Short mmCIF file of C-alpha atoms and ligand atoms in Angstrom, two decimals:
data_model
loop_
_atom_site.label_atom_id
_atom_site.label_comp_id
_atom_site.label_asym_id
_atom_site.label_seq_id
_atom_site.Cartn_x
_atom_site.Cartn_y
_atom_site.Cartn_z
CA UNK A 1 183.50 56.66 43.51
CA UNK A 2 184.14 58.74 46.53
CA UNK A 3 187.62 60.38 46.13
CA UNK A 4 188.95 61.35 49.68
CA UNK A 5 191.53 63.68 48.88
CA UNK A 6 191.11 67.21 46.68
CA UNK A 7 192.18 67.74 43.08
CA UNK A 8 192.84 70.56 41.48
CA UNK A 9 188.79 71.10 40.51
CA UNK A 10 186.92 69.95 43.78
CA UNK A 11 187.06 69.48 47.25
CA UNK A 12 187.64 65.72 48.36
CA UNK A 13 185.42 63.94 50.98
CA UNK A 14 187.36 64.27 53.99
CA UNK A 15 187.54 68.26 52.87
CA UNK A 16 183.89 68.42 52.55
CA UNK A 17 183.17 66.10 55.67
CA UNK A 18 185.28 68.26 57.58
CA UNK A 19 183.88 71.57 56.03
CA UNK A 20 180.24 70.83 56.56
CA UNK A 21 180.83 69.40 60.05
CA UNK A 22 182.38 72.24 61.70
CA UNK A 23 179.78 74.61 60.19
CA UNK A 24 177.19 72.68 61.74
CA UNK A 25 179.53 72.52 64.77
CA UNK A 26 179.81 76.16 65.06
CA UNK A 27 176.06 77.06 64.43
CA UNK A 28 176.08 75.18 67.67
CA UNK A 29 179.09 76.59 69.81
CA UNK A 30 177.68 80.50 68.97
CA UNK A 31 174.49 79.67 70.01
CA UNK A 32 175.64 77.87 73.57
CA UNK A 33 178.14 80.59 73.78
CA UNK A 34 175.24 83.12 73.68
CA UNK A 35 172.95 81.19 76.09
CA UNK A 36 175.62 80.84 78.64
CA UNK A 37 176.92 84.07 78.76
CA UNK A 38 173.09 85.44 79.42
CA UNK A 39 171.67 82.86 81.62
CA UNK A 40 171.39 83.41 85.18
CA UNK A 41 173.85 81.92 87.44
CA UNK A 42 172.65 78.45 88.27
CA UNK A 43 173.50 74.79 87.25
CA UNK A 44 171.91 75.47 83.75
CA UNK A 45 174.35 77.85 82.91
CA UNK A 46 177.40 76.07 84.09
CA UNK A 47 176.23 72.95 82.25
CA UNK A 48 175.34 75.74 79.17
CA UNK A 49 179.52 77.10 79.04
CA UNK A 50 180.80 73.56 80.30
CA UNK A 51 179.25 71.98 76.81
CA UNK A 52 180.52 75.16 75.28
CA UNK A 53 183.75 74.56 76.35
CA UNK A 54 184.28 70.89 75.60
CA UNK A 55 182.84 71.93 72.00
CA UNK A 56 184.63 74.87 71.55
CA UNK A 57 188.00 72.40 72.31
CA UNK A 58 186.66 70.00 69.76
CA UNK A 59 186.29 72.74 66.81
CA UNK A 60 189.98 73.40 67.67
CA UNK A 61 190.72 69.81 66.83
CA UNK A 62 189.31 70.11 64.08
CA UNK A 63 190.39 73.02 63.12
CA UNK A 64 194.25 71.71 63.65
CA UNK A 65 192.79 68.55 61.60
CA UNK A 66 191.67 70.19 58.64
CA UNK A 67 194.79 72.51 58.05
CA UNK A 68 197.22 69.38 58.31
CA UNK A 69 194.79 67.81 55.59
CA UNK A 70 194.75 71.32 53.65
CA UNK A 71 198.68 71.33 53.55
CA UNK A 72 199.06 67.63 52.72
CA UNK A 73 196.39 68.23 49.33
CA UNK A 74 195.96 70.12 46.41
CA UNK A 75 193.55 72.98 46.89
CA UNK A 76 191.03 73.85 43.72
CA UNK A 77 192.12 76.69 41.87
CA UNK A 78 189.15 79.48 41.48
CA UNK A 79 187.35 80.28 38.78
CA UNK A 80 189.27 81.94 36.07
CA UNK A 81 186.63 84.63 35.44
CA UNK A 82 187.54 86.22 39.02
CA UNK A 83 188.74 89.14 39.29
CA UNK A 84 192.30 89.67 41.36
CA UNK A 85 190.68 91.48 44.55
CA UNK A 86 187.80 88.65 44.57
CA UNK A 87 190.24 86.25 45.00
CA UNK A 88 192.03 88.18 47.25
CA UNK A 89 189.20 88.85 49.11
CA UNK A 90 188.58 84.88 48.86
CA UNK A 91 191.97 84.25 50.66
CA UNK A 92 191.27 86.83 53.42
CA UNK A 93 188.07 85.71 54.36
CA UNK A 94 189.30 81.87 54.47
CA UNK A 95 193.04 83.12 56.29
CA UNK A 96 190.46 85.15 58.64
CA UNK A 97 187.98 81.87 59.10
CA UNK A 98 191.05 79.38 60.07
CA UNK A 99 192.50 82.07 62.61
CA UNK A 100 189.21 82.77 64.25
CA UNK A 101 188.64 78.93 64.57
CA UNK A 102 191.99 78.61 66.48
CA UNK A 103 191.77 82.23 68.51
CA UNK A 104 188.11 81.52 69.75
CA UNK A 105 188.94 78.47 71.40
CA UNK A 106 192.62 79.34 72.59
CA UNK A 107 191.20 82.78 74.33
CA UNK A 108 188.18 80.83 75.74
CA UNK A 109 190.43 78.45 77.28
CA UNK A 110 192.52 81.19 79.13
CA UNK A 111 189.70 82.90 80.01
CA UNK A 112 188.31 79.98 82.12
CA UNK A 113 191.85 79.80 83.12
CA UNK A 114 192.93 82.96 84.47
CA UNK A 115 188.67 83.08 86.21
CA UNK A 116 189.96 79.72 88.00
CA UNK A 117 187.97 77.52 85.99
CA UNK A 118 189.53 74.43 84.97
CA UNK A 119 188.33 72.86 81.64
CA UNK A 120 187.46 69.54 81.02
CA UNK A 121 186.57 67.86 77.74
CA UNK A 122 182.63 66.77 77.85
CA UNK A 123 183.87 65.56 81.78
CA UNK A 124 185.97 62.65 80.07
CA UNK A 125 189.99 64.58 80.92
CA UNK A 126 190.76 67.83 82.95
CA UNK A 127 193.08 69.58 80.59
CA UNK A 128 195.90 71.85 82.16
CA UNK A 129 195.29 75.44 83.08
CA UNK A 130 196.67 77.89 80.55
CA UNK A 131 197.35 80.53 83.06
CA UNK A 132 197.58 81.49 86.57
CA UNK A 133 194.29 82.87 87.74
CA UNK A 134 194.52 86.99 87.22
CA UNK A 135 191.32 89.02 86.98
CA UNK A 136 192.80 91.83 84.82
CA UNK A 137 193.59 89.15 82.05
CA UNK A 138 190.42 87.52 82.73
CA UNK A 139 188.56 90.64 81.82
CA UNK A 140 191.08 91.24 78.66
CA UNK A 141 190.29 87.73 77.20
CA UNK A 142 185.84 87.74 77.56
CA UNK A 143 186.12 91.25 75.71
CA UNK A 144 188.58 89.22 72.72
CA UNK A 145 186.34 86.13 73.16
CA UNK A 146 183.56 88.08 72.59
CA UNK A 147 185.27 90.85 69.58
CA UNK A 148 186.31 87.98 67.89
CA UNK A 149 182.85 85.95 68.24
CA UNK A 150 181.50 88.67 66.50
CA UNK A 151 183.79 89.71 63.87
CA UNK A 152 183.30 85.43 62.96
CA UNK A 153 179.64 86.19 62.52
CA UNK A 154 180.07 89.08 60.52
CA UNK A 155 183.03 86.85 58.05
CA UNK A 156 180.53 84.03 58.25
CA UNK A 157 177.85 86.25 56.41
CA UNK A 158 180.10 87.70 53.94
CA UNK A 159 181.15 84.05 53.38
CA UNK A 160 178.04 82.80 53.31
CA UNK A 161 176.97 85.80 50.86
CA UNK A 162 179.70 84.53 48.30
CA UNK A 163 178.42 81.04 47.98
CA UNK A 164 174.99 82.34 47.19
CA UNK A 165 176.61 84.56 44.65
CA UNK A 166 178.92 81.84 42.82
CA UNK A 167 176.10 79.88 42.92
CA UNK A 168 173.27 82.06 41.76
CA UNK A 169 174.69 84.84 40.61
CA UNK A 170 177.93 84.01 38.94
CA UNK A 171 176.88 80.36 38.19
CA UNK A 172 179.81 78.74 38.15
CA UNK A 173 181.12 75.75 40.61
CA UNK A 174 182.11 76.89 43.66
CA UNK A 175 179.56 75.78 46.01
CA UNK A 176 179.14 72.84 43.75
CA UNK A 177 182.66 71.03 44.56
CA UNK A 178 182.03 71.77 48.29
CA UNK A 179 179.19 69.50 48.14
CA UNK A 180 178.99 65.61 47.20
CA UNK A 181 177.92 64.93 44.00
CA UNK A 182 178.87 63.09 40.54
CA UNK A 183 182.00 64.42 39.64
CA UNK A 184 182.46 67.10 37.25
CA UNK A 185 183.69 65.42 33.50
CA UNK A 186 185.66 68.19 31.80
CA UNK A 187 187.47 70.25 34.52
CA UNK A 188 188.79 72.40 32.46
CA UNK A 189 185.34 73.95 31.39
CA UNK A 190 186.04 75.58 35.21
CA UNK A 191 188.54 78.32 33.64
CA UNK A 192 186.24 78.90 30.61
CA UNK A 193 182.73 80.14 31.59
CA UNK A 194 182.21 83.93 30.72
CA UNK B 1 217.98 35.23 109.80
CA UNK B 2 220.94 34.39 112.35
CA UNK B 3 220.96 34.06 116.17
CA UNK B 4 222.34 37.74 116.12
CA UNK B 5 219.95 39.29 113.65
CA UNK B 6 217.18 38.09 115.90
CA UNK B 7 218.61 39.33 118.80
CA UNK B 8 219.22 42.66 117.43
CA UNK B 9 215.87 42.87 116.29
CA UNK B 10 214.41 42.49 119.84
CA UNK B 11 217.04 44.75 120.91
CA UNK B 12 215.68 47.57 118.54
CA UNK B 13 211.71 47.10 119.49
CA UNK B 14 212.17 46.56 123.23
CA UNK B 15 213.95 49.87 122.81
CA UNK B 16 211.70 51.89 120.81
CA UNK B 17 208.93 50.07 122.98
CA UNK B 18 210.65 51.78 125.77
CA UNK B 19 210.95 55.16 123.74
CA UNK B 20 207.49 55.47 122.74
CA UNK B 21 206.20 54.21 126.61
CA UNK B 22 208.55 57.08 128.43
CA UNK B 23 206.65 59.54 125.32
CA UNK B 24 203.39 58.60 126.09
CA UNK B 25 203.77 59.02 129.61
CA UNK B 26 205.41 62.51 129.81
CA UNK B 27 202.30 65.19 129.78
CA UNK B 28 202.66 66.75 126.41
CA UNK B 29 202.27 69.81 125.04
CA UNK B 30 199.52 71.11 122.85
CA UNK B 31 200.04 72.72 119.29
CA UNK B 32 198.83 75.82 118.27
CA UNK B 33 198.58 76.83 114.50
CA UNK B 34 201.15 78.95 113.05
CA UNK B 35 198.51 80.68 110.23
CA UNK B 36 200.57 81.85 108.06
CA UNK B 37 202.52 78.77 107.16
CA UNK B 38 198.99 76.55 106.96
CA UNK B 39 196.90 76.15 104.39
CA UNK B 40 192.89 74.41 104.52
CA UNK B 41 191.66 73.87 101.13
CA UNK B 42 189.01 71.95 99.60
CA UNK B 43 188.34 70.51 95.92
CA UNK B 44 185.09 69.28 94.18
CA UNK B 45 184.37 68.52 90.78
CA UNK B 46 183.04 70.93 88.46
CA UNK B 47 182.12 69.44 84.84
CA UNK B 48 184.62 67.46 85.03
CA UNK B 49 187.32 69.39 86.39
CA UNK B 50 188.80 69.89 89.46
CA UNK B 51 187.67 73.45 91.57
CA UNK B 52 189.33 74.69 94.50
CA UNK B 53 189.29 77.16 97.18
CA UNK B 54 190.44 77.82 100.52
CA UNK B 55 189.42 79.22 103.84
CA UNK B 56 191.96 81.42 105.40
CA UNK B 57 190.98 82.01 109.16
CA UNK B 58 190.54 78.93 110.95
CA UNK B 59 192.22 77.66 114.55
CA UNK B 60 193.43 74.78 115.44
CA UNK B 61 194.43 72.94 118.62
CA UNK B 62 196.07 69.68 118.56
CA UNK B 63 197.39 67.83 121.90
CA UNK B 64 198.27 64.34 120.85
CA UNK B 65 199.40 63.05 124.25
CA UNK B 66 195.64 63.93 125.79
CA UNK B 67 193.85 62.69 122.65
CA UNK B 68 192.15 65.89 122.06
CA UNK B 69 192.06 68.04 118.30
CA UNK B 70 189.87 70.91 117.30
CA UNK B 71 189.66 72.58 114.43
CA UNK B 72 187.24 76.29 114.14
CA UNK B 73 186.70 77.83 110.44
CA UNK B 74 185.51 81.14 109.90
CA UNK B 75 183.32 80.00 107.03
CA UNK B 76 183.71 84.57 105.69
CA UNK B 77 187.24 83.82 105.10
CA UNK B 78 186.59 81.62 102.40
CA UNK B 79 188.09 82.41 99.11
CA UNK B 80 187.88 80.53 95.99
CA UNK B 81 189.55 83.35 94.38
CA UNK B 82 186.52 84.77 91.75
CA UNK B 83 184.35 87.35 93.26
CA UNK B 84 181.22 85.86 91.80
CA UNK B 85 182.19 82.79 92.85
CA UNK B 86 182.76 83.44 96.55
CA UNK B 87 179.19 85.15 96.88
CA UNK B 88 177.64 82.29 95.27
CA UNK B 89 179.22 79.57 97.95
CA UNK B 90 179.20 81.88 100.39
CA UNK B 91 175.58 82.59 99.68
CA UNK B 92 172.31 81.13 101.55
CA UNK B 93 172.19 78.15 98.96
CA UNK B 94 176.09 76.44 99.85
CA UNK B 95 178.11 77.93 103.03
CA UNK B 96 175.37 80.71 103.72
CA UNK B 97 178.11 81.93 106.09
CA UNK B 98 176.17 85.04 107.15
CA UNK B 99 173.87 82.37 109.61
CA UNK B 100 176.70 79.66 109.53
CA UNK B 101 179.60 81.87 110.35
CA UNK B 102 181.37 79.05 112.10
CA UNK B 103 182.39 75.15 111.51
CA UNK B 104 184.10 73.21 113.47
CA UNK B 105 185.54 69.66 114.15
CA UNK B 106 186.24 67.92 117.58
CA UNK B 107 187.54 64.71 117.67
CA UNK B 108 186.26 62.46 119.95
CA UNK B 109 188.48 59.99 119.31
CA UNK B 110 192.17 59.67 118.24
CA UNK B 111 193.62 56.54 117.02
CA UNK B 112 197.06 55.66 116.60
CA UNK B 113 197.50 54.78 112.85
CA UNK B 114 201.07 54.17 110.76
CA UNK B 115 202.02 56.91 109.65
CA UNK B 116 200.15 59.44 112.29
CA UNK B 117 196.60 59.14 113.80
CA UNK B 118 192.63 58.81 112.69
CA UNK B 119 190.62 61.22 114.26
CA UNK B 120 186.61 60.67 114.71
CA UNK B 121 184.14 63.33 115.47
CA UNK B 122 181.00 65.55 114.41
CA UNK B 123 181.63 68.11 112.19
CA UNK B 124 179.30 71.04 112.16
CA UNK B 125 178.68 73.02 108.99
CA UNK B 126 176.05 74.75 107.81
CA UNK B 127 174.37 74.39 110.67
CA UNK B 128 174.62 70.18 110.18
CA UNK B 129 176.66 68.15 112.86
CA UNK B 130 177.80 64.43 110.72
CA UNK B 131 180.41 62.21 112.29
CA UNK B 132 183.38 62.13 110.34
CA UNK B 133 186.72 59.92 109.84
CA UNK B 134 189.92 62.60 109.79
CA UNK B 135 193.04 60.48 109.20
CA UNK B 136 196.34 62.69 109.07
CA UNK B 137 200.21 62.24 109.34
CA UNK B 138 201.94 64.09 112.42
CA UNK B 139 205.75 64.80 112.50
CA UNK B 140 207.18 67.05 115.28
CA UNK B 141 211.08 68.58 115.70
CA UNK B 142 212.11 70.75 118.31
CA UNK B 143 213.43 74.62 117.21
CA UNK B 144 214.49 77.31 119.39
CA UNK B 145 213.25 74.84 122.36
CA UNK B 146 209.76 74.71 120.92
CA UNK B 147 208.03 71.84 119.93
CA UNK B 148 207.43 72.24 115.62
CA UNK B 149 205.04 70.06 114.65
CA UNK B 150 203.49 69.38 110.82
CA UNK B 151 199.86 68.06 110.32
CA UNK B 152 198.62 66.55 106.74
CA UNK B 153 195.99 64.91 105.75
CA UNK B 154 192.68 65.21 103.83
CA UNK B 155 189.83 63.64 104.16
CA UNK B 156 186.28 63.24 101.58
CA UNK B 157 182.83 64.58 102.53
CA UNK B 158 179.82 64.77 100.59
CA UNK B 159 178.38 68.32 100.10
CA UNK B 160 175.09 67.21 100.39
CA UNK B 161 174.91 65.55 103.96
CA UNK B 162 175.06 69.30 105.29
CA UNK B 163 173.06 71.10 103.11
CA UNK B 164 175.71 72.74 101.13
CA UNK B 165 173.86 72.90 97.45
CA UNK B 166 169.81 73.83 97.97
CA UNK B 167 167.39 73.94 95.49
CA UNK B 168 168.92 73.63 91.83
CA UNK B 169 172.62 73.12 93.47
CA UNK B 170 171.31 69.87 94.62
CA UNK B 171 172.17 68.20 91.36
CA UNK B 172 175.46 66.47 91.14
CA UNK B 173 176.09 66.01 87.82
CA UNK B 174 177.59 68.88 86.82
CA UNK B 175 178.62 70.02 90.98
CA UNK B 176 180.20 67.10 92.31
CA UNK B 177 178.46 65.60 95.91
CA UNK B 178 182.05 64.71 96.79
CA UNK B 179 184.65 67.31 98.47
CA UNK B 180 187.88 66.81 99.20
CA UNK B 181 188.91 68.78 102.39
CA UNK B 182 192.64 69.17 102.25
CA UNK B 183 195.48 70.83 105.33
CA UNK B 184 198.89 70.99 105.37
CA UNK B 185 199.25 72.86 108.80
CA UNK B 186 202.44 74.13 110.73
CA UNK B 187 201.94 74.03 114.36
CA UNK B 188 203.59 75.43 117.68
CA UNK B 189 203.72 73.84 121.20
CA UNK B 190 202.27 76.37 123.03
CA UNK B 191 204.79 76.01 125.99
CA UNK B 192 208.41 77.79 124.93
C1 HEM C 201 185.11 78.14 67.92
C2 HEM C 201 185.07 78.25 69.19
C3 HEM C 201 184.25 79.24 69.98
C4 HEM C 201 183.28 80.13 69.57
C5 HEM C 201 182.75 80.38 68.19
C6 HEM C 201 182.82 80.81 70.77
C7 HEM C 201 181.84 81.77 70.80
C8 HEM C 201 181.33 82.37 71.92
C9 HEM C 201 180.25 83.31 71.95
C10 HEM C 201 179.48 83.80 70.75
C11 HEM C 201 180.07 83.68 73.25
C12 HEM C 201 179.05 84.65 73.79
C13 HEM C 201 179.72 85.95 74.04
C14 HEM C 201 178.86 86.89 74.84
O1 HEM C 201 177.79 87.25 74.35
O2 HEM C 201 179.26 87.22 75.96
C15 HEM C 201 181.01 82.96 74.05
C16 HEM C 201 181.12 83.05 75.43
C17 HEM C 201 181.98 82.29 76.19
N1 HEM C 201 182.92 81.39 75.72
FE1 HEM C 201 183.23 80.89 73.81
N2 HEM C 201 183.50 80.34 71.87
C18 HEM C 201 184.38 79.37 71.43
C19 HEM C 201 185.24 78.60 72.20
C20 HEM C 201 185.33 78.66 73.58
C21 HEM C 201 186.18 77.84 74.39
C22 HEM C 201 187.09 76.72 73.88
C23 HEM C 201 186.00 78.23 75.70
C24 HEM C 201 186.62 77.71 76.97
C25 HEM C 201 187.43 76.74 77.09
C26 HEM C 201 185.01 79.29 75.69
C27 HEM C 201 184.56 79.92 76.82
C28 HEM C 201 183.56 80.86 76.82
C29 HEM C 201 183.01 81.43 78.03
C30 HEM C 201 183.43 81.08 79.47
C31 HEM C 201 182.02 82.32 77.63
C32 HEM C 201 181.13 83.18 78.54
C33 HEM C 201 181.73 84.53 78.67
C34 HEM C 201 180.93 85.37 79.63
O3 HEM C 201 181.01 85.10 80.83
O4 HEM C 201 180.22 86.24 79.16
N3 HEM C 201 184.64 79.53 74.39
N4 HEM C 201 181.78 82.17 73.22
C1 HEM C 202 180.43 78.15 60.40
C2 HEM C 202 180.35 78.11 59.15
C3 HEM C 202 181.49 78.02 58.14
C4 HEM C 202 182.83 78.07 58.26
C5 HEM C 202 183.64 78.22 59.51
C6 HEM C 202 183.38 77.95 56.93
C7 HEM C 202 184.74 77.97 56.65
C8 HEM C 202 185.26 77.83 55.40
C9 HEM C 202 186.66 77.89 55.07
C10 HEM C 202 187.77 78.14 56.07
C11 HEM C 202 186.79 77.66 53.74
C12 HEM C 202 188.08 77.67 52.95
C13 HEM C 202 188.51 76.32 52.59
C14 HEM C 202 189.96 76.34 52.18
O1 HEM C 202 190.35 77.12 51.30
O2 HEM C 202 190.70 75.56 52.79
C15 HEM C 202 185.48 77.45 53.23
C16 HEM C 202 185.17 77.17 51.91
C17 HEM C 202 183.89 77.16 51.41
N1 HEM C 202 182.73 77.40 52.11
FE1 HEM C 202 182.53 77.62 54.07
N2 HEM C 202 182.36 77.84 56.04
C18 HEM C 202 181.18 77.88 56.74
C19 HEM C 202 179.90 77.82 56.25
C20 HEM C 202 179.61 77.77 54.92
C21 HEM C 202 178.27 77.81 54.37
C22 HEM C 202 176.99 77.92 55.19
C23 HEM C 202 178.41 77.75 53.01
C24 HEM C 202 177.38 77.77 51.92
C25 HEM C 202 176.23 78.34 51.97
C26 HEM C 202 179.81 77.64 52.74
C27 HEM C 202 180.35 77.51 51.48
C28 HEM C 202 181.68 77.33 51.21
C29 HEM C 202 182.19 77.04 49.91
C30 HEM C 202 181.37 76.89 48.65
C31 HEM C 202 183.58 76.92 50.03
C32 HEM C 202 184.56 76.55 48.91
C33 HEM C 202 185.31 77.73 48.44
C34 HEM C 202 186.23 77.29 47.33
O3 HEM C 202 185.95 76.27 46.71
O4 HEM C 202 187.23 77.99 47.10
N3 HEM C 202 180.51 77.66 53.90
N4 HEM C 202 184.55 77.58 54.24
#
């Protein structure tokens, strides 16, 4: 059976869903990002940041979605063989990921805001301007939008780099309860390996 | 309704009939625009949101007892308040206001509407000249001895009838074909 919500061992459906989703999601948004801050002016690259936007909005959602959901479960506890700083490295990365999720989207949105730019979501509503128009914050808010694009890619490999070295290297079942799969039958083997 | 309500009511239009006869047959005077108190804006869509701009040099005469309005825009004074932005509509492919300097509305005719009056005329812009339907709400007090008068209204045009959007801006799916032109102007009798 399918359990929706988390235990203490693994990540729940709606976790995973949600997990899975927005990584997709954002493989997408950083690559339209790119392409529409390096394509010529023309209708290609307003219809390039206008899809960027209205995605960029929906990660945010999501985003807001999966930290209710996070609060309102239990989260798995990490392996017992990890050291302290790998789990506090753990938490920083994953504090780091949530905040970049929400700060992307939120600095985007006043950037088109103080430019002049109204956003819409995917043309369906016009959502309220953030800010007055003002060029100086413009300028303030593509260099964030852009520092903090990057410092996401850079988490996203180090993140990315752990999963492959739970998985591989450290065998245990970290990458395991993020995916779906038969459900593990002793949990508490978890706390023993090594 | 009573014998005296109906009388009352005749009473009232016979003497508003009278009013607005003795108006129309006094010469009157024509408006000027007071610039700084006026605005002329327009709005088009933009992936789904709403983009605006204005142009802030444009004259405008208005006599409503001849029948006569014109309106001049100095299509360089348009700002839609992002650098890029205003070389890109004021470029060859939308306004290209370096050939088009100028556009400009005469009405040809003024009807009486309502609430104020439905003007008909060409427009010229970008070169283009397309009748259009101007309807607008007119309110005048006197200050000072001078005729104050306030015209509003706004009226829909499609980009593409004049050639504003060539080449790739021709698409309207993501650049709307519809513009609303919007003024709120504050006008002077010129006699005072
Ligand atoms: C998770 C959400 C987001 C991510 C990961 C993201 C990422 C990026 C990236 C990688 C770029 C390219 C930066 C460059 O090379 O210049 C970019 C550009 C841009 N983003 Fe986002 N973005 C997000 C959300 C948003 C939102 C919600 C908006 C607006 C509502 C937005 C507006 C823009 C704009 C206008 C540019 C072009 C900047 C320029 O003119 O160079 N972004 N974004
Ligand atoms: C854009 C891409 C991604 C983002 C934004 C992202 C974000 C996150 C976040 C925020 C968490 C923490 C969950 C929590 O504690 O609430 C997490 C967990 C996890 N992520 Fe990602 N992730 C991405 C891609 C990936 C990829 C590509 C992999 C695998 C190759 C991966 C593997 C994992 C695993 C295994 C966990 C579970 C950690 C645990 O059980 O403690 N993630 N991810």
């Amino acid at each position: 059976m399918v359990m929706l919500r988390n235990t203490r061992t693994r990540w729940g459906a709606l976790s995973q869903f949600l997990h899975w989703l927005m990584a997709a999601l954002i493989g997408v948004q950083i690559g339209l990002g790119l392409a529409g801050a390096n394509l010529p002016l023309g209708m290609s690259k307003l219809a390039t940041l206008a899809r960027h936007k209205s995605l960029g909005l929906t990660i945010l959602a999501l985003a807001l979605i999966r930290l209710t959901w996070r609060a309102l479960n239990p989260t798995p506890a990490l392996p017992g063989a990890l050291k302290a700083y790998e789990r506090r490295l753990a938490l920083a990365t994953h504090v780091a990921l949530y905040t970049l999720l929400i700060a992307l989207p939120v600095t985007g949105w006043i950037m088109s805001s103080a430019r002049g730019f109204p956003v819409s979501w995917f043309n369906l509503v016009q959502l309220p301007n953030l800010v007055r128009p003002d060029p100086a914050l413009y300028h303030a808010m593509v260099l964030t939008h852009i520092v903090l694009a990057s410092t996401l890619g850079l988490i996203l490999i180090l993140h990315v780099a752990a999963a492959i070295r739970h998985h591989f290297v450290l065998h245990d079942e970290v990458l395991r309860r993020m995916l779906p799969g038969p459900r593990r039958i002793h949990p508490g083997v978890m706390d023993d390996r090594h | 309704m009573t014998a005296t309500d109906t009388l009352r009511r005749i009473t009232l239009w016979l003497t508003l009939s009278a009013c607005t006869a003795a108006y129309a047959g006094t010469p009157g005077p024509t408006y000027t625009l007071v610039a700084a108190r006026s605005s002329l804006t327009y709005t088009f869509e933009q992936a789904g949101a709403a983009n605006v701009g204005r142009f802030n040099t444009f004259t405008v005469r208005f006599d409503p007892t001849a029948g006569t309005l014109m309106v001049v825009i100095d299509m360089r004074s348009l700002d839609t308040g992002d650098g890029q932005r205003n070389d890109l509509l004021g470029g060859h492919d939308f306004f290209d206001v370096a050939r088009y300097p100028q556009a400009r509305f005469t009405a040809t005719r003024l009807q009486k509407t309502a609430t104020g009056y439905l003007a008909t005329g060409p427009l010229t812009l970008r070169g283009v000249t397309r009748t259009v339907e101007v309807p607008f709400t007119w309110r005048t007090t006197q200050r000072g001895g001078r005729a104050i008068g306030t015209l509003d209204g706004a009226t829909v045009i499609r980009r593409l009838d004049f050639g504003v959007g060539q080449g790739q801006w021709r698409a309207t799916e993501w650049l709307g074909n519809a513009v609303t032109v919007r003024f709120a102007l504050d006008m002077t009798s010129a006699a005072g």
